[in-house]
PDB file of C-alpha atoms and ligand atoms in Angstrom:
ATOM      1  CA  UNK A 807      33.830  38.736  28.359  1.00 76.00           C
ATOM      2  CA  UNK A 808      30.937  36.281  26.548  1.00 89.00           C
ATOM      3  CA  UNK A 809      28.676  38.657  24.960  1.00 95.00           C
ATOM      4  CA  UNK A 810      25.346  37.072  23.884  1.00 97.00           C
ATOM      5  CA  UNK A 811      23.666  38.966  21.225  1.00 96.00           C
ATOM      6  CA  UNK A 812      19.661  38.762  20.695  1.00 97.00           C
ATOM      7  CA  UNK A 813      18.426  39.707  17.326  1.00 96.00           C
ATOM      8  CA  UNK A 814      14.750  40.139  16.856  1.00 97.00           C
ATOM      9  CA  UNK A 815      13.969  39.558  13.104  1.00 96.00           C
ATOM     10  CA  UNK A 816      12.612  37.409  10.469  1.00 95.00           C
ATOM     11  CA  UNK A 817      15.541  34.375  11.451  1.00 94.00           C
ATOM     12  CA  UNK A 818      15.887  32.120  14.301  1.00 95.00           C
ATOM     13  CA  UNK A 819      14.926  29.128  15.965  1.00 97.00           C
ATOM     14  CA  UNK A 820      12.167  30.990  18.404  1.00 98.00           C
ATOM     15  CA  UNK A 821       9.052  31.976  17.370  1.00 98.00           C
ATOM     16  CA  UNK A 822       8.073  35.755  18.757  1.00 98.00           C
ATOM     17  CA  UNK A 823       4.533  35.301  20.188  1.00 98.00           C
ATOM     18  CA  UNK A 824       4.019  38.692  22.032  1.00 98.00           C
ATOM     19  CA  UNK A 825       5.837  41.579  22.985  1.00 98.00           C
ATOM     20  CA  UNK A 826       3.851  43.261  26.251  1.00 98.00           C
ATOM     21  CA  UNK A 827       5.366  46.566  27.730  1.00 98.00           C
ATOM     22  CA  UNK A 828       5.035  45.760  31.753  1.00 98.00           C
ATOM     23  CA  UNK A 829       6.977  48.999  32.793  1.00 98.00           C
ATOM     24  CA  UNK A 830       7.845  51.867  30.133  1.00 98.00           C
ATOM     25  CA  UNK A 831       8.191  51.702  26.424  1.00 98.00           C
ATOM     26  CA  UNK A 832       7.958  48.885  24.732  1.00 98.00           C
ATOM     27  CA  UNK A 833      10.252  46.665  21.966  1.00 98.00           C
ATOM     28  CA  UNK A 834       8.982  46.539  18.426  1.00 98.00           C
ATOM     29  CA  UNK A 835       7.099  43.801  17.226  1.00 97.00           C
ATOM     30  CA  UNK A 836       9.066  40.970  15.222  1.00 98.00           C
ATOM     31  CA  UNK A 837       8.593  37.231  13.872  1.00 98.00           C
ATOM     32  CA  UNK A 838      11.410  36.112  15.412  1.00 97.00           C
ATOM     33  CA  UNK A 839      14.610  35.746  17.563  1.00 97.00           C
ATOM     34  CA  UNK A 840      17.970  34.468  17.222  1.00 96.00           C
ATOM     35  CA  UNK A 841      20.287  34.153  20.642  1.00 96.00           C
ATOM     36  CA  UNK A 842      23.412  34.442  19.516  1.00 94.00           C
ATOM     37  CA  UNK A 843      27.291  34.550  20.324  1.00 91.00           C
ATOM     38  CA  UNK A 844      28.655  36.423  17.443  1.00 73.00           C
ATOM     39  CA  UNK A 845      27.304  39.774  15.876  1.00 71.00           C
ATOM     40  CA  UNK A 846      24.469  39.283  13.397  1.00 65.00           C
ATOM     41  CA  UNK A 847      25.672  39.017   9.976  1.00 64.00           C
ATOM     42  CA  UNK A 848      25.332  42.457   8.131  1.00 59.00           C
ATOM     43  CA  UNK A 849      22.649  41.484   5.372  1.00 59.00           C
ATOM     44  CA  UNK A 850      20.789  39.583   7.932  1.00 68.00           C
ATOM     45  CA  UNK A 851      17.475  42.214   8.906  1.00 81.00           C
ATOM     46  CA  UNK A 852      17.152  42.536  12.190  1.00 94.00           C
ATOM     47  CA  UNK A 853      13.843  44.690  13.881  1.00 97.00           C
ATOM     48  CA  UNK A 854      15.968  45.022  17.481  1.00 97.00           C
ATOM     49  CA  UNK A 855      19.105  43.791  19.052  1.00 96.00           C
ATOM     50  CA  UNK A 856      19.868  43.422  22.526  1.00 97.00           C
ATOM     51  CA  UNK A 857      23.574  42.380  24.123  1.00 97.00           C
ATOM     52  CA  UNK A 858      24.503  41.313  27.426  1.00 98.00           C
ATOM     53  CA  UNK A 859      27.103  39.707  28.798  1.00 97.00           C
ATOM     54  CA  UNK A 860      27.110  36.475  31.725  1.00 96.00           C
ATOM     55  CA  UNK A 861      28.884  37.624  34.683  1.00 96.00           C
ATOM     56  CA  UNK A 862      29.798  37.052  38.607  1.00 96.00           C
ATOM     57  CA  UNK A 863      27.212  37.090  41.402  1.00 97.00           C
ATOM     58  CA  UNK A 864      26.564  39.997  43.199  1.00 98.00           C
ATOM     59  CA  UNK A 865      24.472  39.078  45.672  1.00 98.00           C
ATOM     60  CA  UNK A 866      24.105  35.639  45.847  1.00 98.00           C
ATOM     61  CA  UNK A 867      25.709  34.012  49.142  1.00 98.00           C
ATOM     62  CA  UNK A 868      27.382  30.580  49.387  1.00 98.00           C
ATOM     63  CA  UNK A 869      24.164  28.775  50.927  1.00 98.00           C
ATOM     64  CA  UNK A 870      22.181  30.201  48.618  1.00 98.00           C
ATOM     65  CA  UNK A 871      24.393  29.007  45.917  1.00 98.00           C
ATOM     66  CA  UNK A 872      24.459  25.175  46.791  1.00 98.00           C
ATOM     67  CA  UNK A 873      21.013  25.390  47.092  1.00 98.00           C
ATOM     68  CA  UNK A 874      20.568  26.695  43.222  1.00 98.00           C
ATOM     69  CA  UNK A 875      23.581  24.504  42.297  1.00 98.00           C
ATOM     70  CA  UNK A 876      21.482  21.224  43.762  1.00 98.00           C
ATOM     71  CA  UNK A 877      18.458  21.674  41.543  1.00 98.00           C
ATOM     72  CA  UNK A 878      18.696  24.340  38.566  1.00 98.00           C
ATOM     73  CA  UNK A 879      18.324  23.217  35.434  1.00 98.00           C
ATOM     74  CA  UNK A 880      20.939  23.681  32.460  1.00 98.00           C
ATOM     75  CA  UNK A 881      19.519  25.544  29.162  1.00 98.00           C
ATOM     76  CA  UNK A 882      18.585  23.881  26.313  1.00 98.00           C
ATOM     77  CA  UNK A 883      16.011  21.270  27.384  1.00 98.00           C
ATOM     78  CA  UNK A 884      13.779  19.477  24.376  1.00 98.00           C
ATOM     79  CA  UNK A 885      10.887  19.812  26.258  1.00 98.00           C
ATOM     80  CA  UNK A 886      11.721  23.559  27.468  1.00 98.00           C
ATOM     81  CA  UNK A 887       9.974  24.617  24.512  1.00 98.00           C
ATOM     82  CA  UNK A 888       8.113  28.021  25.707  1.00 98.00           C
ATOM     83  CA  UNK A 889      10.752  31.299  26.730  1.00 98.00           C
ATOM     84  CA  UNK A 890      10.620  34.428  28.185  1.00 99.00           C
ATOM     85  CA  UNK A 891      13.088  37.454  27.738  1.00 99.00           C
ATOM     86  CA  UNK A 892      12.083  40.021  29.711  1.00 99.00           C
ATOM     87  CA  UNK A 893      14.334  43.250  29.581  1.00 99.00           C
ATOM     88  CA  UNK A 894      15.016  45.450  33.283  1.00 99.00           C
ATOM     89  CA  UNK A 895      16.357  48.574  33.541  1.00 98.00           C
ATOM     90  CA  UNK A 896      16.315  49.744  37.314  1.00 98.00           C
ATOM     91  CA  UNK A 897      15.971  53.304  38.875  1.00 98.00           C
ATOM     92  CA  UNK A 898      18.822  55.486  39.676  1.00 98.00           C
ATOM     93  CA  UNK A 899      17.531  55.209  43.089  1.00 98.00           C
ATOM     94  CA  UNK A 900      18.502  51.616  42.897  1.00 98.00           C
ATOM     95  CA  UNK A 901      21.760  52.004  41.892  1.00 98.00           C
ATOM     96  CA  UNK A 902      22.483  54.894  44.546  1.00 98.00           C
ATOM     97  CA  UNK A 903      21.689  52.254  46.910  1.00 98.00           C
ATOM     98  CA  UNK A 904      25.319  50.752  49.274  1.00 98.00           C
ATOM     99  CA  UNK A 905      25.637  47.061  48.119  1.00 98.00           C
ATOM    100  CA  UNK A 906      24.246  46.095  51.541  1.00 98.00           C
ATOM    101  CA  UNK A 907      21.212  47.730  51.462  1.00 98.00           C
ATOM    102  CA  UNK A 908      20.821  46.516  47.504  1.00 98.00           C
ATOM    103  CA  UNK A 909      21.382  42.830  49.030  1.00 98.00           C
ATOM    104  CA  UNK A 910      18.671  43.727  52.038  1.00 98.00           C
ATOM    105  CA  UNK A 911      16.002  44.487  49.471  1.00 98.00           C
ATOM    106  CA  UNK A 912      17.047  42.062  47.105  1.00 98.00           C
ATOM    107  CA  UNK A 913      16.811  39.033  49.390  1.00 98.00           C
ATOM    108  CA  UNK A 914      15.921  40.025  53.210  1.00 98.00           C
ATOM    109  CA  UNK A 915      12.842  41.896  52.063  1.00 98.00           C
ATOM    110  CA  UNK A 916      11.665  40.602  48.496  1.00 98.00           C
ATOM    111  CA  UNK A 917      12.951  37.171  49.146  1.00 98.00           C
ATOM    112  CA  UNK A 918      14.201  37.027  45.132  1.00 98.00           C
ATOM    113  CA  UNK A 919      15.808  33.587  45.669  1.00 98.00           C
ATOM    114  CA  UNK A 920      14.015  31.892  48.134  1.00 98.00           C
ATOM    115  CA  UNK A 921      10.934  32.406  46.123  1.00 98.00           C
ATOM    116  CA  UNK A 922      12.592  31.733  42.506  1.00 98.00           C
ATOM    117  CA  UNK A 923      13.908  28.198  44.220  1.00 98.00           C
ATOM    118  CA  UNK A 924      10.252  27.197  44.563  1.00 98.00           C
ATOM    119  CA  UNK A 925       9.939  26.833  40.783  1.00 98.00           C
ATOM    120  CA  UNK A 926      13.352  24.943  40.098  1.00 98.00           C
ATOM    121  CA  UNK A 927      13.713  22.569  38.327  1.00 98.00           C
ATOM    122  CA  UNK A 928      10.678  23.462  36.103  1.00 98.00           C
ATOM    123  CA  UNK A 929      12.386  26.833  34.794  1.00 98.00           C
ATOM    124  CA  UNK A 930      15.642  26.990  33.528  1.00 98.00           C
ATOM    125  CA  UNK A 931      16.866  30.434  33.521  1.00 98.00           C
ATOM    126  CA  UNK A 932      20.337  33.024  32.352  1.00 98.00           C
ATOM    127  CA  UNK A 933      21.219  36.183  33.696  1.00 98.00           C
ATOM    128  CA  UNK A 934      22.757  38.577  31.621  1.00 98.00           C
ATOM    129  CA  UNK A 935      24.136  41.803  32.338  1.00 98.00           C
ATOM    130  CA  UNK A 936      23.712  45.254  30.523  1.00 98.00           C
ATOM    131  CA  UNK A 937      24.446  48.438  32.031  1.00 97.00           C
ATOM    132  CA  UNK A 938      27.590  48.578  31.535  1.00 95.00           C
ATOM    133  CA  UNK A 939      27.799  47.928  27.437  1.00 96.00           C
ATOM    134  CA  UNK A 940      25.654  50.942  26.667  1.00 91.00           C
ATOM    135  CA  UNK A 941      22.557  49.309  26.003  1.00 97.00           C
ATOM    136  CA  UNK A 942      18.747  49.928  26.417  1.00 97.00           C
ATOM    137  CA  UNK A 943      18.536  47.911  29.436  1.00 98.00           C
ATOM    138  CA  UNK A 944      20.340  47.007  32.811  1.00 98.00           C
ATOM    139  CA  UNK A 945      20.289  43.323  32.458  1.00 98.00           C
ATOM    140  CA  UNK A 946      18.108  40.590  29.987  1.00 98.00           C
ATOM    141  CA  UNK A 947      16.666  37.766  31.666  1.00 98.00           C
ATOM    142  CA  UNK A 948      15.943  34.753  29.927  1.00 98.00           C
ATOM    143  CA  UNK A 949      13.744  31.862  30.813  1.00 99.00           C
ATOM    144  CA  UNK A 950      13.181  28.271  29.463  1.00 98.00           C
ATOM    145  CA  UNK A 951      10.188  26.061  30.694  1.00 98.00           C
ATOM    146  CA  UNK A 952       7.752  23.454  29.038  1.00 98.00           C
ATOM    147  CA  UNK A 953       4.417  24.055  27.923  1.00 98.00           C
ATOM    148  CA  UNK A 954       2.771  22.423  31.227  1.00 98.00           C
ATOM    149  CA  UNK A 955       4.965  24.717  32.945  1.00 98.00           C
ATOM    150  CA  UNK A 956       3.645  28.342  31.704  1.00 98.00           C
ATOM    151  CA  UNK A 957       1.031  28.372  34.637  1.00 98.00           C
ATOM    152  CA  UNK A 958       3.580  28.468  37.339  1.00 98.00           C
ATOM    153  CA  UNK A 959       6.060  30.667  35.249  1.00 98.00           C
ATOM    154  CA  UNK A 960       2.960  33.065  35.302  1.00 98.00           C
ATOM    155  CA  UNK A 961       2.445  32.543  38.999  1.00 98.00           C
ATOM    156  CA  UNK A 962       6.510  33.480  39.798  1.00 98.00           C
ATOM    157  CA  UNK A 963       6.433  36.566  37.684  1.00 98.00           C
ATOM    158  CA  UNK A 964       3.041  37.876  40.152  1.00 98.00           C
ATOM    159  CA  UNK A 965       5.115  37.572  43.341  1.00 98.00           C
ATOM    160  CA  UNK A 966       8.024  38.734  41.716  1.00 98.00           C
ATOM    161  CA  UNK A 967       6.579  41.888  40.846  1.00 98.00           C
ATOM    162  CA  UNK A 968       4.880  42.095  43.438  1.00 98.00           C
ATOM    163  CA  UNK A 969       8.190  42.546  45.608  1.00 98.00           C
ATOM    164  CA  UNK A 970       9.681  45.413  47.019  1.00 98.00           C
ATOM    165  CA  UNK A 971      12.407  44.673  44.697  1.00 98.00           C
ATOM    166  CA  UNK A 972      10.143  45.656  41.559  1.00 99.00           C
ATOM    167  CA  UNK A 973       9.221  49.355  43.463  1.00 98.00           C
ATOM    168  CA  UNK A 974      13.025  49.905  41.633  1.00 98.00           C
ATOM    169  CA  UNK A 975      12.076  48.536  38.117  1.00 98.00           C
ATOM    170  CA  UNK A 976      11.448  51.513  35.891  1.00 98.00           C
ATOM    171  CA  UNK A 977      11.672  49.736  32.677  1.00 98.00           C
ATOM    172  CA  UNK A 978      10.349  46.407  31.874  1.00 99.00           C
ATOM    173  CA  UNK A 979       9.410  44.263  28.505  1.00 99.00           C
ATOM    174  CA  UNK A 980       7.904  40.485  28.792  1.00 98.00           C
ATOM    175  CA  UNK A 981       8.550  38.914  25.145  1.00 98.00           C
ATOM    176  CA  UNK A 982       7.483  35.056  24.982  1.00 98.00           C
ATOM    177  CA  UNK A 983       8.470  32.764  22.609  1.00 98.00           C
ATOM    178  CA  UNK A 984       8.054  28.716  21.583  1.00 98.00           C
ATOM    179  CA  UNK A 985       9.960  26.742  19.667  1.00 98.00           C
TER     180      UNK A 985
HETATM  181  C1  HEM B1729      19.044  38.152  39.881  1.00 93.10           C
HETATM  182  C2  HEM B1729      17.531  33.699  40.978  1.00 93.10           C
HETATM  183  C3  HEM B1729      13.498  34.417  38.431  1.00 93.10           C
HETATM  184  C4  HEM B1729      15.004  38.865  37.323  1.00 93.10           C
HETATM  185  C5  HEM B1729      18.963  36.885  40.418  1.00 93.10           C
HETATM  186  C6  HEM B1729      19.961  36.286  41.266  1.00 93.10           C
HETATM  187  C7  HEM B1729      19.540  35.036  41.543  1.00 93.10           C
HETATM  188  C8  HEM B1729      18.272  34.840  40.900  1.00 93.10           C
HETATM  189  C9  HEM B1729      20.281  33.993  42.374  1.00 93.10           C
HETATM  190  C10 HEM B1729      21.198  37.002  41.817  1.00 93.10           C
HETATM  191  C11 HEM B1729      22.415  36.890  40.949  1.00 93.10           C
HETATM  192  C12 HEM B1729      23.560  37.600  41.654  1.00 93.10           C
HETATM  193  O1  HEM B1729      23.944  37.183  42.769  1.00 93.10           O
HETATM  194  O2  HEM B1729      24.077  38.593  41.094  1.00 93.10           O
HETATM  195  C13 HEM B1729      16.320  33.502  40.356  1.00 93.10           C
HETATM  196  C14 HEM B1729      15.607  32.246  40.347  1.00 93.10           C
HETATM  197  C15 HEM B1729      14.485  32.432  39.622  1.00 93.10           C
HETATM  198  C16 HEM B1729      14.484  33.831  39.174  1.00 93.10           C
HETATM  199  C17 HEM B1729      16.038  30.957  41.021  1.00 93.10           C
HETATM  200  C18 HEM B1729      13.463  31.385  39.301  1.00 93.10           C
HETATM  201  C19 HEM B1729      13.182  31.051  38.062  1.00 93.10           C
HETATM  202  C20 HEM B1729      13.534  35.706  37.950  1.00 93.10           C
HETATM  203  C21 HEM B1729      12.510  36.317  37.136  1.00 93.10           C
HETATM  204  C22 HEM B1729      12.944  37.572  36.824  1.00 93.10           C
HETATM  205  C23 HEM B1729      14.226  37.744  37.435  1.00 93.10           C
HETATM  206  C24 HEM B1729      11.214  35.629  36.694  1.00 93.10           C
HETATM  207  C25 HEM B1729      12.321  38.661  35.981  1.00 93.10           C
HETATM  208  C26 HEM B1729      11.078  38.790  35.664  1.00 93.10           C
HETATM  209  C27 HEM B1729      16.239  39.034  37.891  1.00 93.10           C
HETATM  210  C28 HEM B1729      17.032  40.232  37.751  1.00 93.10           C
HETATM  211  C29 HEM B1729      18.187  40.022  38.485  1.00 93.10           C
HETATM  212  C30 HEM B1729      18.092  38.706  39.069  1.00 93.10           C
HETATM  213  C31 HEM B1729      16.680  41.478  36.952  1.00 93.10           C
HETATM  214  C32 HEM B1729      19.343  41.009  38.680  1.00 93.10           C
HETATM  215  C33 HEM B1729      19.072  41.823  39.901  1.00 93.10           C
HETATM  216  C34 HEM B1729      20.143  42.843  40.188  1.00 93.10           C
HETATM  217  O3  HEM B1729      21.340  42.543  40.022  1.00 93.10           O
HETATM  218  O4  HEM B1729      19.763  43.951  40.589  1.00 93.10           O
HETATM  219  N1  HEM B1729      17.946  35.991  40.227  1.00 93.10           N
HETATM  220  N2  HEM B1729      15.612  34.432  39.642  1.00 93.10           N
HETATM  221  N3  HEM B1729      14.544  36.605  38.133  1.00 93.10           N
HETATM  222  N4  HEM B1729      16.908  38.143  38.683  1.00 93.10           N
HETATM  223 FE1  HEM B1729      16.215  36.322  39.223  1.00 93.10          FE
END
C-alpha cells in the first residue's frame, strides 16, 4: 500500500498560506509542506504530519468513471501552481450507514461527481484515504489548480458543502498553498 506522507514544517516545495478550521479543531500553523513518499527524515522539524494512502473506488460506477477518465487532469501541472489540502473526518453516523445508502447520499442526493465534473479539467485533484492507519482524519484531499482558477475552486467548495453529503462532515481543515 503507497502511503503518502505530508509534513508541515519549515521544508518543501509549497508555501503554507493559511490554515482555516471549516469544521472542528484546527491544524497548527506552519511555513511549509512537503508531500512525500517516504517518512520524513528524523532531524528534519516537522509542525504536523498527516498519512494516507491511494486506494480503490468505493462508490464510483463505471459511467461515472469514463466520464472522469475523459477529462481529469494528472498532478503536477506548471501552471497548477495554487493547492488545497483539506482534511475530513466523517460522523459515526456516516459510517453506520449500508454502502447503498452511503452511495445514495453520496451521489443520488449531493450529486458529489456530477458537480465536481463541472470544474475538470481546471482542478486536478488525489484522494487519499485515512481511517484506517490511525490517523487524525478519515481521508486528505488534495487539489491542484492555477491562479486564474481559485475563483471557481472557491465556487465548488460552496456547493460542496452545501450538500447533504457535508451534514456527515464533523471535522474539516482548508490549508492553501502556492508554489
Ligand atoms: C470522493 C470526485 C472535489 C472531497 C470522491 C469520489 C469522486 C470524487 C469520484 C469517489 C471516489 C470513490 O469512488 O471512492 C470529485 C471531483 C471533484 C471533487 C471530480 C472536482 C474537483 C472534491 C472536493 C472535496 C472532495 C473539493 C473536499 C472539499 C471528497 C471526499 C471523498 C471524495 C472526502 C471521499 C468520500 C467518502 O468516501 O466518503 N470525489 N471530487 N471532493 N471527495 Fe471528491
Amino acid at each position: 500500500m503507497a502511503i503518502t506522507r505530508f509534513t508541515a514544517g519549515s521544508a518543501g516545495p509549497w508555501q503554507i498560506d493559511r490554515v482555516l478550521a471549516v469544521t472542528g479543531p484546527t491544524l497548527a500553523p506552519a511555513e511549509r509542506l512537503q508531500v512525500s513518499a517516504l517518512p520524513p527524515t528524523a532531524d528534519s522539524e516537522s509542525v504536523w504530519i498527516l498519512s494516507g494512502a491511494t486506494s480503490y473506488k468505493r462508490y464510483t460506477e463505471r459511467a461515472e468513471q469514463a466520464a472522469l477518465d475523459a477529462v481529469q487532469p494528472a498532478l503536477g501541472r506548471p501552471d497548477a501552481r495554487c493547492a488545497a489540502l483539506i482534511p475530513i473526518t466523517k460522523s459515526s453516523r456516516w459510517w453506520d450507514l449500508p454502502q447503498d445508502e452511503r452511495r445514495a447520499v453520496f451521489e443520488e442526493t449531493s450529486h458529489h461527481i456530477a458537480i465536481g465534473l463541472e470544474y475538470l479539467p481546471a482542478i486536478a485533484r488525489q484522494l487519499y484515504h485515512s481511517r484506517d492507519l490511525d490517523e487524525p482524519f478519515d481521508f486528505l484531499t488534495w487539489f491542484e489548480y492555477a491562479p486564474g482558477d481559485a475563483t471557481a475552486f472557491e465556487e465548488l467548495l460552496a456547493r460542496l458543502r452545501t450538500s447533504r453529503e457535508w451534514d456527515y462532515v464533523e471535522r474539516e481543515v482548508d490549508i492553501r498553498l502556492s508554489r
